[in-house]
Amino acid sequence: MKDENPHFTPMDWRNTSAERVIERVEEAKIVGMGGAGYPTHLKLRTAIDTKTRIVIANGVETDPDVTADRTLLANYGVDVLEGIQIVAHVLNTTSCYLAVDEGILANELRNCSKHNIRISVVAPSYQIGEERVLIKALTSKVIPANSYPASHGIVVLNVATLYAICRCVRDGVLPTQRIVTVLGRDEWHRIGTPIDSIVPDIRGIRVGSSATGHVACSTNVLEATHNAISRDHSTDSLACIRCGKCSDACPKDLPVERMYDEAISTALSSVSLLDLNACNDCGACVVACPSRIHLLDHIRQSRSRCTSMAIRDANAARARRRHQTKAKRLQDRARRDQDERHTRMQQDHQWL
Amino acid sequence: MIQALTIPVLVLGTTGFLLAAVVVALDAIVASRIPSDDLVSAVDDLLPQTQCAQCGYPGCRPYANAVVNGESTALCVPGGEETHQALTKLLDRPEDNATLAEPLELTARIQEEECVGCGLCLDACPVDAIIGAPQFLHTILESHCTGCELCVSPCPVSCIELVEPS
């Protein structure tokens, strides 16, 4: 960690009200650092009113060649554990979980944990880092797809977020830095640093992991949710050999191979939109592809194409509706005018 | 040897021919069953609904009607080549050599210092995207404007221009 000065006054959170702690989290503008960037104070406020409250710390790393969370746990595990306690204190609960994917790491953390935080080792599978899957693995609860876990009282927070919560509540330090895996090495970097000043040559670089990140461009800066800067393996990708490994690897059983075909052709069928929206960008297909094709890039492109097509269709439908309304109005007015003229003419006849 | 082959060849050949005839007949029946009104709607759905009348017909629906009755599919300017291809494919017309330019996505905007409030553009707009009252400044709802250019020529002070959408 680089030099940092406290921005707030350090807080004795054990003797502070939950609302005051949440206000501090809100003032520090902490967002989920796992990927989605959802404001943490909103998540806490949603969960605080529910019946069952569970805190789950997500320390599972599923992306290839990213080790930022593991390094954070190995070096700052005590702070992360205190972060879990702070959130447990806010939610007034005792059921806390910390999920990690390495047995050695779990043992180390168990040694320094004197609290009732259940540290569980989950089998490293590609999908387990996704919060719903993790919730099911740890608590065997199934969260419906149309609601967020926080509204069921389950708060899943990335370990980097918990570290940020601990530092800003306990020490009053603003979360201005995060651990980033830069081409295999874990380093602290300030959020907002231009990517090309971290890695001088950004050609063939992805912001994020090599599977789920996007291709870096010169205007990119490091965001709170970026846990890695990796090499792009798809720059020298080969032709698709129709092995079907992408479809087999997909945790949602999507027809990835067919989606790729549609993405590189011009036609997008209506079925593919459902598949595109079902994909949660986990990147398992990218890892599986022996030709190093970045399938997720193609899926994202077709998704944005579908979205712009949907916007265009909606605009066309509205224009047609308004055109029909106007035509009907003009027709009605013409008929009314004619009727009026008719009656007036008849009245004129009466006068004569 | 030849005799042994004759019967299978004849049987398979005849069956194949009969099945092909059935398929062709069914296809023709299905094709003739599509009512013309549905076809006009299908063509209308492919058109961009700008109602710009650049095809020479007073709106997209009339043009769709004309296309079904044999008008060229290459007249829709805002639809561009994509619409042209889609229409050709839908109606199963032979490929023509016309290639349309990439359509520009523009919206109309009134220069507020110059508008005199005459209201002539109100009548011209096919989608009611202009609002204003007599002798007052008129304005265009950008989200509703289709960029049809029909309001440009009626303006007596030439204060309407087409710009890139913001």
Short mmCIF file of C-alpha atoms in Angstrom, two decimals:
data_model
loop_
_atom_site.label_atom_id
_atom_site.label_comp_id
_atom_site.label_asym_id
_atom_site.label_seq_id
_atom_site.Cartn_x
_atom_site.Cartn_y
_atom_site.Cartn_z
CA MET A 1 0.00 0.00 0.00
CA LYS A 2 1.31 3.42 -0.92
CA ASP A 3 1.23 6.44 1.41
CA GLU A 4 -2.21 7.48 2.52
CA ASN A 5 -3.64 9.94 4.99
CA PRO A 6 -6.86 9.43 6.92
CA HIS A 7 -9.69 11.41 5.38
CA PHE A 8 -12.24 10.72 8.10
CA THR A 9 -11.74 10.38 11.83
CA PRO A 10 -11.07 6.73 12.73
CA MET A 11 -14.17 5.07 14.13
CA ASP A 12 -14.65 2.67 17.04
CA TRP A 13 -17.25 0.75 15.07
CA ARG A 14 -18.10 -1.75 17.81
CA ASN A 15 -19.66 1.09 19.80
CA THR A 16 -21.18 2.95 16.86
CA SER A 17 -24.68 2.60 15.53
CA ALA A 18 -25.25 0.66 12.32
CA GLU A 19 -26.70 3.72 10.59
CA ARG A 20 -23.57 5.76 11.35
CA VAL A 21 -21.34 3.02 9.87
CA ILE A 22 -23.47 2.85 6.71
CA GLU A 23 -23.27 6.64 6.41
CA ARG A 24 -19.47 6.38 6.56
CA VAL A 25 -19.52 3.72 3.82
CA GLU A 26 -21.76 6.02 1.76
CA GLU A 27 -19.52 9.06 2.33
CA ALA A 28 -16.48 7.04 1.26
CA LYS A 29 -18.41 6.11 -1.92
CA ILE A 30 -17.49 2.44 -1.66
CA VAL A 31 -18.76 0.29 -4.53
CA GLY A 32 -18.58 -3.46 -5.06
CA MET A 33 -15.08 -4.16 -6.33
CA GLY A 34 -15.86 -7.64 -7.64
CA GLY A 35 -17.13 -6.51 -11.01
CA ALA A 36 -20.56 -4.91 -10.97
CA GLY A 37 -19.66 -1.78 -9.02
CA TYR A 38 -22.98 -1.65 -7.10
CA PRO A 39 -22.93 0.94 -4.30
CA THR A 40 -22.28 -0.95 -1.07
CA HIS A 41 -24.37 1.26 1.21
CA LEU A 42 -27.46 0.52 -0.91
CA LYS A 43 -26.78 -3.19 -0.62
CA LEU A 44 -26.46 -2.90 3.16
CA ARG A 45 -29.60 -0.76 3.49
CA THR A 46 -31.57 -3.30 1.43
CA ALA A 47 -30.44 -6.21 3.57
CA ILE A 48 -30.80 -4.52 6.96
CA ASP A 49 -34.61 -4.79 7.02
CA THR A 50 -34.82 -8.47 6.08
CA LYS A 51 -35.47 -11.39 8.41
CA THR A 52 -32.45 -13.62 7.79
CA ARG A 53 -29.20 -11.77 7.36
CA ILE A 54 -26.09 -13.53 6.11
CA VAL A 55 -22.74 -12.04 5.16
CA ILE A 56 -20.71 -13.83 2.52
CA ALA A 57 -17.20 -12.68 1.66
CA ASN A 58 -16.31 -13.73 -1.85
CA GLY A 59 -12.61 -14.55 -2.08
CA VAL A 60 -12.97 -17.04 -4.90
CA GLU A 61 -10.92 -16.30 -7.96
CA THR A 62 -12.24 -17.93 -11.10
CA ASP A 63 -10.73 -15.84 -13.86
CA PRO A 64 -7.52 -17.25 -15.29
CA ASP A 65 -4.23 -15.65 -14.24
CA VAL A 66 -5.82 -13.27 -11.72
CA THR A 67 -4.51 -13.52 -8.18
CA ALA A 68 -5.40 -10.09 -6.76
CA ASP A 69 -7.96 -11.35 -4.22
CA ARG A 70 -5.71 -14.21 -3.10
CA THR A 71 -2.82 -11.82 -2.54
CA LEU A 72 -5.07 -9.45 -0.62
CA LEU A 73 -6.23 -12.29 1.65
CA ALA A 74 -2.70 -13.59 2.18
CA ASN A 75 -1.27 -10.19 3.12
CA TYR A 76 -4.21 -8.26 4.55
CA GLY A 77 -6.40 -11.14 5.74
CA VAL A 78 -6.84 -9.59 9.21
CA ASP A 79 -8.30 -6.42 7.70
CA VAL A 80 -10.64 -8.39 5.48
CA LEU A 81 -11.84 -10.42 8.48
CA GLU A 82 -12.47 -7.21 10.38
CA GLY A 83 -14.38 -5.90 7.36
CA ILE A 84 -16.63 -8.97 7.60
CA GLN A 85 -17.17 -8.25 11.30
CA ILE A 86 -18.09 -4.64 10.53
CA VAL A 87 -20.70 -5.73 8.01
CA ALA A 88 -21.97 -8.38 10.49
CA HIS A 89 -22.19 -5.64 13.14
CA VAL A 90 -24.15 -3.40 10.76
CA LEU A 91 -26.57 -6.19 9.89
CA ASN A 92 -26.66 -7.41 13.51
CA THR A 93 -26.01 -11.01 12.56
CA THR A 94 -23.60 -13.77 13.46
CA SER A 95 -23.75 -15.90 10.33
CA CYS A 96 -20.73 -14.94 8.28
CA TYR A 97 -18.96 -16.90 5.61
CA LEU A 98 -15.67 -16.40 3.86
CA ALA A 99 -15.28 -18.45 0.70
CA VAL A 100 -11.78 -19.09 -0.62
CA ASP A 101 -10.51 -21.55 -3.20
CA GLU A 102 -7.18 -22.51 -1.61
CA GLY A 103 -6.87 -24.81 1.41
CA ILE A 104 -3.56 -23.31 2.60
CA LEU A 105 -4.98 -19.81 2.52
CA ALA A 106 -8.04 -20.96 4.46
CA ASN A 107 -5.85 -22.51 7.17
CA GLU A 108 -3.79 -19.34 7.53
CA LEU A 109 -6.93 -17.27 7.83
CA ARG A 110 -8.45 -19.70 10.35
CA ASN A 111 -5.33 -19.24 12.53
CA CYS A 112 -5.74 -15.48 12.73
CA SER A 113 -9.53 -15.57 13.01
CA LYS A 114 -10.82 -15.67 16.57
CA HIS A 115 -14.40 -15.00 15.54
CA ASN A 116 -17.33 -16.99 14.34
CA ILE A 117 -16.59 -16.46 10.66
CA ARG A 118 -16.96 -19.74 8.82
CA ILE A 119 -14.07 -20.01 6.38
CA SER A 120 -14.95 -22.55 3.73
CA VAL A 121 -12.90 -23.86 0.86
CA VAL A 122 -14.95 -24.24 -2.30
CA ALA A 123 -13.94 -26.51 -5.14
CA PRO A 124 -12.41 -24.35 -7.85
CA SER A 125 -14.89 -24.58 -10.71
CA TYR A 126 -15.41 -21.88 -13.26
CA GLN A 127 -18.80 -20.79 -12.08
CA ILE A 128 -18.36 -20.73 -8.32
CA GLY A 129 -17.34 -17.06 -8.17
CA GLU A 130 -20.78 -16.02 -9.38
CA GLU A 131 -22.72 -14.89 -6.32
CA ARG A 132 -25.85 -16.99 -6.79
CA VAL A 133 -23.80 -20.14 -7.27
CA LEU A 134 -21.70 -19.29 -4.23
CA ILE A 135 -24.81 -18.68 -2.10
CA LYS A 136 -26.19 -22.05 -3.15
CA ALA A 137 -22.90 -23.81 -2.40
CA LEU A 138 -22.54 -22.26 1.07
CA THR A 139 -26.10 -21.94 2.36
CA SER A 140 -28.02 -24.16 -0.11
CA LYS A 141 -30.43 -21.26 -0.68
CA VAL A 142 -31.61 -20.55 -4.22
CA ILE A 143 -32.10 -16.90 -5.14
CA PRO A 144 -34.73 -16.36 -7.86
CA ALA A 145 -33.34 -14.87 -11.04
CA ASN A 146 -35.61 -11.83 -10.85
CA SER A 147 -34.39 -10.59 -7.47
CA TYR A 148 -31.08 -9.68 -5.91
CA PRO A 149 -29.57 -11.64 -3.01
CA ALA A 150 -29.53 -8.50 -0.85
CA SER A 151 -33.32 -8.34 -0.88
CA HIS A 152 -33.30 -11.85 0.66
CA GLY A 153 -30.90 -10.66 3.33
CA ILE A 154 -27.79 -12.23 1.84
CA VAL A 155 -24.99 -9.74 1.35
CA VAL A 156 -22.23 -11.04 -0.89
CA LEU A 157 -19.21 -8.76 -0.94
CA ASN A 158 -15.90 -9.16 -2.65
CA VAL A 159 -12.91 -9.33 -0.27
CA ALA A 160 -11.46 -6.15 -1.83
CA THR A 161 -14.69 -4.32 -0.94
CA LEU A 162 -14.53 -5.64 2.62
CA TYR A 163 -10.93 -4.48 2.90
CA ALA A 164 -12.02 -1.03 1.70
CA ILE A 165 -14.88 -1.01 4.25
CA CYS A 166 -12.53 -1.96 7.07
CA ARG A 167 -9.96 0.69 6.15
CA CYS A 168 -12.48 3.49 5.76
CA VAL A 169 -14.47 2.68 8.91
CA ARG A 170 -11.64 1.67 11.25
CA ASP A 171 -8.86 3.95 9.98
CA GLY A 172 -10.79 6.62 8.10
CA VAL A 173 -8.86 6.02 4.89
CA LEU A 174 -10.59 6.64 1.57
CA PRO A 175 -10.50 3.64 -0.80
CA THR A 176 -8.35 5.18 -3.49
CA GLN A 177 -6.23 2.14 -4.33
CA ARG A 178 -6.69 -1.50 -5.08
CA ILE A 179 -4.58 -4.58 -5.78
CA VAL A 180 -4.37 -5.29 -9.48
CA THR A 181 -2.79 -8.31 -11.13
CA VAL A 182 -0.66 -6.61 -13.76
CA LEU A 183 0.56 -9.26 -16.21
CA GLY A 184 0.90 -11.83 -13.45
CA ARG A 185 2.27 -9.56 -10.69
CA ASP A 186 0.08 -8.16 -7.93
CA GLU A 187 0.59 -4.45 -7.34
CA TRP A 188 -1.22 -1.63 -5.59
CA HIS A 189 -2.49 0.98 -8.01
CA ARG A 190 -4.52 4.11 -7.56
CA ILE A 191 -8.03 3.98 -9.03
CA GLY A 192 -8.17 6.32 -12.00
CA THR A 193 -4.61 5.69 -13.18
CA PRO A 194 -4.46 5.63 -16.99
CA ILE A 195 -3.88 2.08 -18.16
CA ASP A 196 -1.06 3.16 -20.48
CA SER A 197 0.90 4.53 -17.53
CA ILE A 198 0.68 1.15 -15.75
CA VAL A 199 1.55 -0.86 -18.87
CA PRO A 200 3.44 1.37 -21.33
CA ASP A 201 2.56 -0.65 -24.43
CA ILE A 202 -1.17 -1.35 -24.44
CA ARG A 203 -1.18 -3.31 -27.67
CA GLY A 204 -2.47 -6.83 -27.01
CA ILE A 205 -3.57 -5.92 -23.48
CA ARG A 206 -6.94 -6.49 -21.87
CA VAL A 207 -8.33 -4.55 -18.94
CA GLY A 208 -9.67 -7.26 -16.66
CA SER A 209 -8.75 -10.91 -16.95
CA SER A 210 -7.72 -12.38 -20.29
CA ALA A 211 -11.10 -14.15 -20.46
CA THR A 212 -13.59 -11.52 -19.34
CA GLY A 213 -11.72 -8.25 -19.82
CA HIS A 214 -12.09 -5.90 -22.74
CA VAL A 215 -9.40 -4.79 -25.14
CA ALA A 216 -7.53 -1.81 -23.71
CA CYS A 217 -7.52 1.53 -25.50
CA SER A 218 -5.53 4.65 -24.74
CA THR A 219 -8.40 6.41 -22.94
CA ASN A 220 -8.97 3.60 -20.41
CA VAL A 221 -8.30 4.26 -16.76
CA LEU A 222 -8.18 1.82 -13.88
CA GLU A 223 -11.62 1.50 -12.33
CA ALA A 224 -12.53 0.21 -8.89
CA THR A 225 -13.84 -3.00 -10.43
CA HIS A 226 -10.74 -3.84 -12.48
CA ASN A 227 -8.85 -6.61 -10.74
CA ALA A 228 -6.35 -7.33 -13.49
CA ILE A 229 -4.55 -6.14 -16.56
CA SER A 230 -3.74 -9.15 -18.67
CA ARG A 231 -2.28 -10.19 -21.94
CA ASP A 232 -4.76 -10.72 -24.77
CA HIS A 233 -4.37 -14.30 -25.95
CA SER A 234 -6.83 -13.83 -28.81
CA THR A 235 -4.67 -11.53 -30.94
CA ASP A 236 -3.34 -14.50 -32.91
CA SER A 237 -6.48 -16.59 -32.80
CA LEU A 238 -6.96 -19.37 -35.30
CA ALA A 239 -10.03 -20.47 -37.22
CA CYS A 240 -12.86 -22.23 -35.42
CA ILE A 241 -12.36 -25.99 -35.71
CA ARG A 242 -15.91 -26.88 -34.58
CA CYS A 243 -14.77 -28.87 -31.59
CA GLY A 244 -17.72 -27.66 -29.52
CA LYS A 245 -15.63 -27.22 -26.38
CA CYS A 246 -17.08 -23.73 -25.86
CA SER A 247 -20.62 -25.07 -25.69
CA ASP A 248 -19.53 -27.87 -23.35
CA ALA A 249 -17.74 -25.41 -21.08
CA CYS A 250 -20.67 -23.00 -20.78
CA PRO A 251 -22.08 -23.21 -17.25
CA LYS A 252 -25.45 -22.08 -18.59
CA ASP A 253 -25.50 -24.66 -21.41
CA LEU A 254 -25.78 -22.01 -24.10
CA PRO A 255 -25.07 -22.96 -27.74
CA VAL A 256 -21.89 -20.86 -27.82
CA GLU A 257 -20.69 -22.27 -31.11
CA ARG A 258 -23.92 -21.29 -32.85
CA MET A 259 -23.88 -17.87 -31.20
CA TYR A 260 -20.37 -17.37 -32.58
CA ASP A 261 -21.57 -18.36 -36.06
CA GLU A 262 -24.39 -15.83 -35.86
CA ALA A 263 -22.07 -13.14 -34.55
CA ILE A 264 -19.70 -13.43 -37.50
CA SER A 265 -22.52 -13.68 -40.04
CA THR A 266 -24.90 -10.79 -40.57
CA ALA A 267 -28.17 -12.45 -39.57
CA LEU A 268 -29.25 -12.52 -35.95
CA SER A 269 -32.17 -14.78 -35.27
CA SER A 270 -34.70 -14.04 -32.57
CA VAL A 271 -33.64 -17.09 -30.59
CA SER A 272 -30.15 -15.77 -30.18
CA LEU A 273 -31.34 -12.71 -28.24
CA LEU A 274 -32.56 -14.97 -25.42
CA ASP A 275 -29.23 -16.76 -25.36
CA LEU A 276 -27.30 -13.49 -25.45
CA ASN A 277 -29.21 -12.15 -22.47
CA ALA A 278 -28.83 -15.43 -20.58
CA CYS A 279 -25.03 -15.26 -20.91
CA ASN A 280 -23.50 -13.71 -17.81
CA ASP A 281 -20.09 -13.04 -19.33
CA CYS A 282 -18.21 -15.59 -17.23
CA GLY A 283 -15.65 -16.26 -19.95
CA ALA A 284 -15.54 -20.06 -19.53
CA CYS A 285 -15.88 -20.48 -23.30
CA VAL A 286 -12.86 -18.25 -23.90
CA VAL A 287 -10.71 -20.38 -21.61
CA ALA A 288 -11.94 -23.57 -23.27
CA CYS A 289 -11.34 -22.50 -26.87
CA PRO A 290 -8.29 -24.28 -28.34
CA SER A 291 -8.15 -21.78 -31.22
CA ARG A 292 -7.90 -18.87 -28.73
CA ILE A 293 -11.00 -17.21 -30.20
CA HIS A 294 -12.35 -14.58 -27.81
CA LEU A 295 -15.95 -15.80 -27.96
CA LEU A 296 -17.07 -13.36 -25.27
CA ASP A 297 -16.04 -10.41 -27.46
CA HIS A 298 -18.27 -11.76 -30.21
CA ILE A 299 -21.14 -12.37 -27.81
CA ARG A 300 -20.87 -8.83 -26.44
CA GLN A 301 -20.78 -7.40 -29.95
CA SER A 302 -23.91 -9.25 -31.02
CA ARG A 303 -25.60 -8.21 -27.80
CA SER A 304 -24.96 -4.53 -28.52
CA ARG A 305 -26.08 -5.07 -32.12
CA CYS A 306 -29.31 -6.62 -30.88
CA THR A 307 -29.83 -3.73 -28.48
CA SER A 308 -29.39 -1.09 -31.17
CA MET A 309 -31.70 -3.07 -33.46
CA ALA A 310 -34.30 -3.19 -30.69
CA ILE A 311 -34.01 0.58 -30.17
CA ARG A 312 -34.41 1.14 -33.90
CA ASP A 313 -37.48 -1.09 -34.05
CA ALA A 314 -39.03 0.69 -31.08
CA ASN A 315 -38.44 4.07 -32.71
CA ALA A 316 -39.95 2.84 -35.98
CA ALA A 317 -43.02 1.51 -34.19
CA ARG A 318 -43.50 4.82 -32.39
CA ALA A 319 -43.09 6.81 -35.64
CA ARG A 320 -45.68 4.60 -37.34
CA ARG A 321 -48.12 5.03 -34.45
CA ARG A 322 -47.71 8.80 -34.46
CA HIS A 323 -48.07 8.92 -38.24
CA GLN A 324 -51.30 6.93 -38.07
CA THR A 325 -52.62 9.16 -35.27
CA LYS A 326 -51.86 12.27 -37.27
CA ALA A 327 -53.46 10.85 -40.45
CA LYS A 328 -56.60 9.95 -38.49
CA ARG A 329 -56.72 13.39 -36.89
CA LEU A 330 -56.44 15.15 -40.27
CA GLN A 331 -59.12 12.89 -41.70
CA ASP A 332 -61.46 13.60 -38.76
CA ARG A 333 -60.88 17.32 -39.06
CA ALA A 334 -61.61 17.27 -42.80
CA ARG A 335 -64.85 15.38 -42.21
CA ARG A 336 -65.89 17.75 -39.43
CA ASP A 337 -65.19 20.79 -41.61
CA GLN A 338 -67.23 19.31 -44.41
CA ASP A 339 -70.14 18.58 -42.07
CA GLU A 340 -70.05 22.11 -40.70
CA ARG A 341 -70.05 23.57 -44.20
CA HIS A 342 -73.00 21.35 -45.05
CA THR A 343 -75.08 22.46 -42.09
CA ARG A 344 -74.22 26.11 -42.72
CA MET A 345 -75.29 25.81 -46.33
CA GLN A 346 -78.59 24.28 -45.26
CA GLN A 347 -79.11 27.09 -42.73
CA ASP A 348 -78.40 29.64 -45.50
CA HIS A 349 -81.13 28.00 -47.58
CA GLN A 350 -83.58 28.47 -44.72
CA TRP A 351 -82.87 32.22 -44.70
CA LEU A 352 -83.60 32.43 -48.35
CA MET B 1 -25.84 -57.37 -62.40
CA ILE B 2 -27.76 -54.68 -64.28
CA GLN B 3 -31.03 -56.51 -63.65
CA ALA B 4 -30.28 -56.62 -59.94
CA LEU B 5 -29.85 -52.83 -59.94
CA THR B 6 -32.89 -52.01 -62.08
CA ILE B 7 -35.59 -52.56 -59.47
CA PRO B 8 -33.97 -50.57 -56.61
CA VAL B 9 -33.08 -47.72 -58.97
CA LEU B 10 -36.59 -47.60 -60.35
CA VAL B 11 -38.26 -47.84 -56.93
CA LEU B 12 -36.03 -45.25 -55.25
CA GLY B 13 -36.09 -42.96 -58.27
CA THR B 14 -39.87 -42.99 -58.54
CA THR B 15 -40.36 -42.47 -54.79
CA GLY B 16 -37.91 -39.56 -54.82
CA PHE B 17 -39.62 -37.97 -57.79
CA LEU B 18 -43.05 -38.32 -56.22
CA LEU B 19 -41.89 -36.86 -52.90
CA ALA B 20 -40.26 -33.93 -54.73
CA ALA B 21 -43.51 -33.31 -56.60
CA VAL B 22 -45.46 -33.32 -53.30
CA VAL B 23 -43.00 -30.83 -51.74
CA VAL B 24 -43.22 -28.49 -54.74
CA ALA B 25 -47.02 -28.68 -54.76
CA LEU B 26 -47.25 -27.98 -50.98
CA ASP B 27 -44.84 -25.07 -51.31
CA ALA B 28 -46.97 -23.55 -54.08
CA ILE B 29 -50.14 -23.98 -51.98
CA VAL B 30 -48.54 -22.37 -48.93
CA ALA B 31 -47.17 -19.51 -51.01
CA SER B 32 -50.56 -18.79 -52.54
CA ARG B 33 -52.20 -18.89 -49.11
CA ILE B 34 -50.34 -15.80 -47.78
CA PRO B 35 -52.95 -13.04 -47.98
CA SER B 36 -51.84 -9.86 -49.64
CA ASP B 37 -52.68 -7.67 -46.64
CA ASP B 38 -50.33 -9.65 -44.42
CA LEU B 39 -47.65 -9.26 -47.05
CA VAL B 40 -48.13 -5.49 -47.08
CA SER B 41 -47.76 -5.49 -43.30
CA ALA B 42 -44.65 -7.63 -43.53
CA VAL B 43 -43.13 -5.21 -46.05
CA ASP B 44 -44.21 -2.28 -43.89
CA ASP B 45 -42.44 -3.83 -40.90
CA LEU B 46 -39.18 -3.86 -42.82
CA LEU B 47 -39.43 -0.19 -43.74
CA PRO B 48 -37.83 2.35 -41.37
CA GLN B 49 -41.09 4.26 -40.74
CA THR B 50 -39.54 7.68 -41.28
CA GLN B 51 -42.62 8.59 -43.37
CA CYS B 52 -40.31 10.75 -45.48
CA ALA B 53 -42.03 10.21 -48.85
CA GLN B 54 -38.67 10.16 -50.61
CA CYS B 55 -39.85 7.03 -52.43
CA GLY B 56 -42.59 9.07 -54.08
CA TYR B 57 -45.41 7.64 -51.96
CA PRO B 58 -47.00 9.55 -49.06
CA GLY B 59 -45.60 7.39 -46.26
CA CYS B 60 -44.25 3.92 -45.55
CA ARG B 61 -47.52 2.01 -45.69
CA PRO B 62 -48.47 3.31 -49.17
CA TYR B 63 -45.00 2.41 -50.41
CA ALA B 64 -45.35 -1.07 -48.89
CA ASN B 65 -48.61 -1.42 -50.77
CA ALA B 66 -46.95 -0.33 -54.00
CA VAL B 67 -44.01 -2.69 -53.52
CA VAL B 68 -46.35 -5.64 -53.13
CA ASN B 69 -48.02 -4.57 -56.36
CA GLY B 70 -44.76 -4.61 -58.26
CA GLU B 71 -42.97 -1.33 -57.44
CA SER B 72 -39.16 -1.42 -57.22
CA THR B 73 -37.69 -2.36 -53.84
CA ALA B 74 -34.81 0.09 -54.25
CA LEU B 75 -36.63 3.36 -53.54
CA CYS B 76 -36.35 3.60 -49.75
CA VAL B 77 -33.56 6.12 -49.10
CA PRO B 78 -33.47 6.07 -45.28
CA GLY B 79 -33.64 2.27 -45.26
CA GLY B 80 -30.56 2.02 -47.42
CA GLU B 81 -29.08 -1.15 -48.83
CA GLU B 82 -30.08 -3.20 -45.78
CA THR B 83 -33.79 -2.58 -46.32
CA HIS B 84 -33.40 -3.08 -50.07
CA GLN B 85 -31.84 -6.51 -49.52
CA ALA B 86 -34.41 -7.46 -46.91
CA LEU B 87 -37.31 -6.52 -49.20
CA THR B 88 -35.81 -8.38 -52.16
CA LYS B 89 -35.40 -11.44 -49.98
CA LEU B 90 -38.91 -11.25 -48.48
CA LEU B 91 -40.62 -10.88 -51.85
CA ASP B 92 -38.30 -13.34 -53.58
CA ARG B 93 -37.55 -10.84 -56.33
CA PRO B 94 -34.58 -11.32 -58.67
CA GLU B 95 -31.45 -9.43 -57.62
CA ASP B 96 -31.24 -5.98 -59.20
CA ASN B 97 -28.05 -4.04 -59.60
CA ALA B 98 -29.12 -0.99 -57.64
CA THR B 99 -26.94 -0.33 -54.60
CA LEU B 100 -28.22 2.22 -52.14
CA ALA B 101 -25.97 4.48 -50.11
CA GLU B 102 -25.48 4.07 -46.38
CA PRO B 103 -28.33 6.08 -44.79
CA LEU B 104 -27.45 9.09 -42.64
CA GLU B 105 -29.06 9.27 -39.23
CA LEU B 106 -30.05 12.91 -38.85
CA THR B 107 -32.60 14.87 -36.91
CA ALA B 108 -34.09 18.26 -37.73
CA ARG B 109 -33.40 21.24 -35.52
CA ILE B 110 -34.96 24.71 -35.49
CA GLN B 111 -32.59 27.67 -35.16
CA GLU B 112 -34.35 29.46 -32.37
CA GLU B 113 -33.25 33.03 -33.20
CA GLU B 114 -34.77 32.82 -36.66
CA CYS B 115 -38.12 31.03 -36.13
CA VAL B 116 -41.07 33.35 -36.78
CA GLY B 117 -43.72 31.01 -35.40
CA CYS B 118 -45.64 30.55 -38.66
CA GLY B 119 -46.49 26.93 -37.91
CA LEU B 120 -46.05 25.67 -41.48
CA CYS B 121 -43.66 22.98 -40.28
CA LEU B 122 -46.33 21.64 -37.90
CA ASP B 123 -48.49 20.55 -40.80
CA ALA B 124 -45.55 19.08 -42.69
CA CYS B 125 -44.29 16.83 -39.88
CA PRO B 126 -45.65 13.31 -40.46
CA VAL B 127 -45.04 12.13 -36.89
CA ASP B 128 -46.13 15.18 -34.85
CA ALA B 129 -42.62 15.75 -33.58
CA ILE B 130 -42.88 19.56 -33.72
CA ILE B 131 -44.58 21.57 -31.00
CA GLY B 132 -45.40 25.28 -30.96
CA ALA B 133 -48.19 27.85 -31.05
CA PRO B 134 -48.90 30.59 -33.61
CA GLN B 135 -46.45 33.52 -33.37
CA PHE B 136 -44.33 31.64 -30.83
CA LEU B 137 -41.09 29.75 -31.07
CA HIS B 138 -41.50 26.19 -32.35
CA THR B 139 -39.29 23.31 -31.37
CA ILE B 140 -38.63 19.75 -32.50
CA LEU B 141 -38.74 16.76 -30.16
CA GLU B 142 -35.48 15.15 -31.10
CA SER B 143 -36.40 11.73 -29.74
CA HIS B 144 -39.50 11.63 -31.95
CA CYS B 145 -37.98 13.15 -35.10
CA THR B 146 -37.34 10.64 -37.89
CA GLY B 147 -35.15 12.97 -39.94
CA CYS B 148 -37.52 12.89 -42.92
CA GLU B 149 -36.65 16.47 -44.08
CA LEU B 150 -40.32 17.22 -44.85
CA CYS B 151 -40.30 20.26 -42.55
CA VAL B 152 -37.26 21.84 -44.24
CA SER B 153 -38.82 23.11 -47.45
CA PRO B 154 -42.07 24.65 -46.05
CA CYS B 155 -40.12 26.92 -43.66
CA PRO B 156 -40.32 30.50 -45.05
CA VAL B 157 -37.18 31.66 -43.24
CA SER B 158 -35.11 28.49 -43.77
CA CYS B 159 -34.45 28.09 -40.09
CA ILE B 160 -34.67 24.26 -39.99
CA GLU B 161 -31.50 22.30 -40.56
CA LEU B 162 -30.64 18.63 -40.30
CA VAL B 163 -27.96 17.82 -37.76
CA GLU B 164 -26.36 14.77 -36.20
CA PRO B 165 -28.44 13.61 -33.25
CA SER B 166 -26.94 14.73 -29.94
#
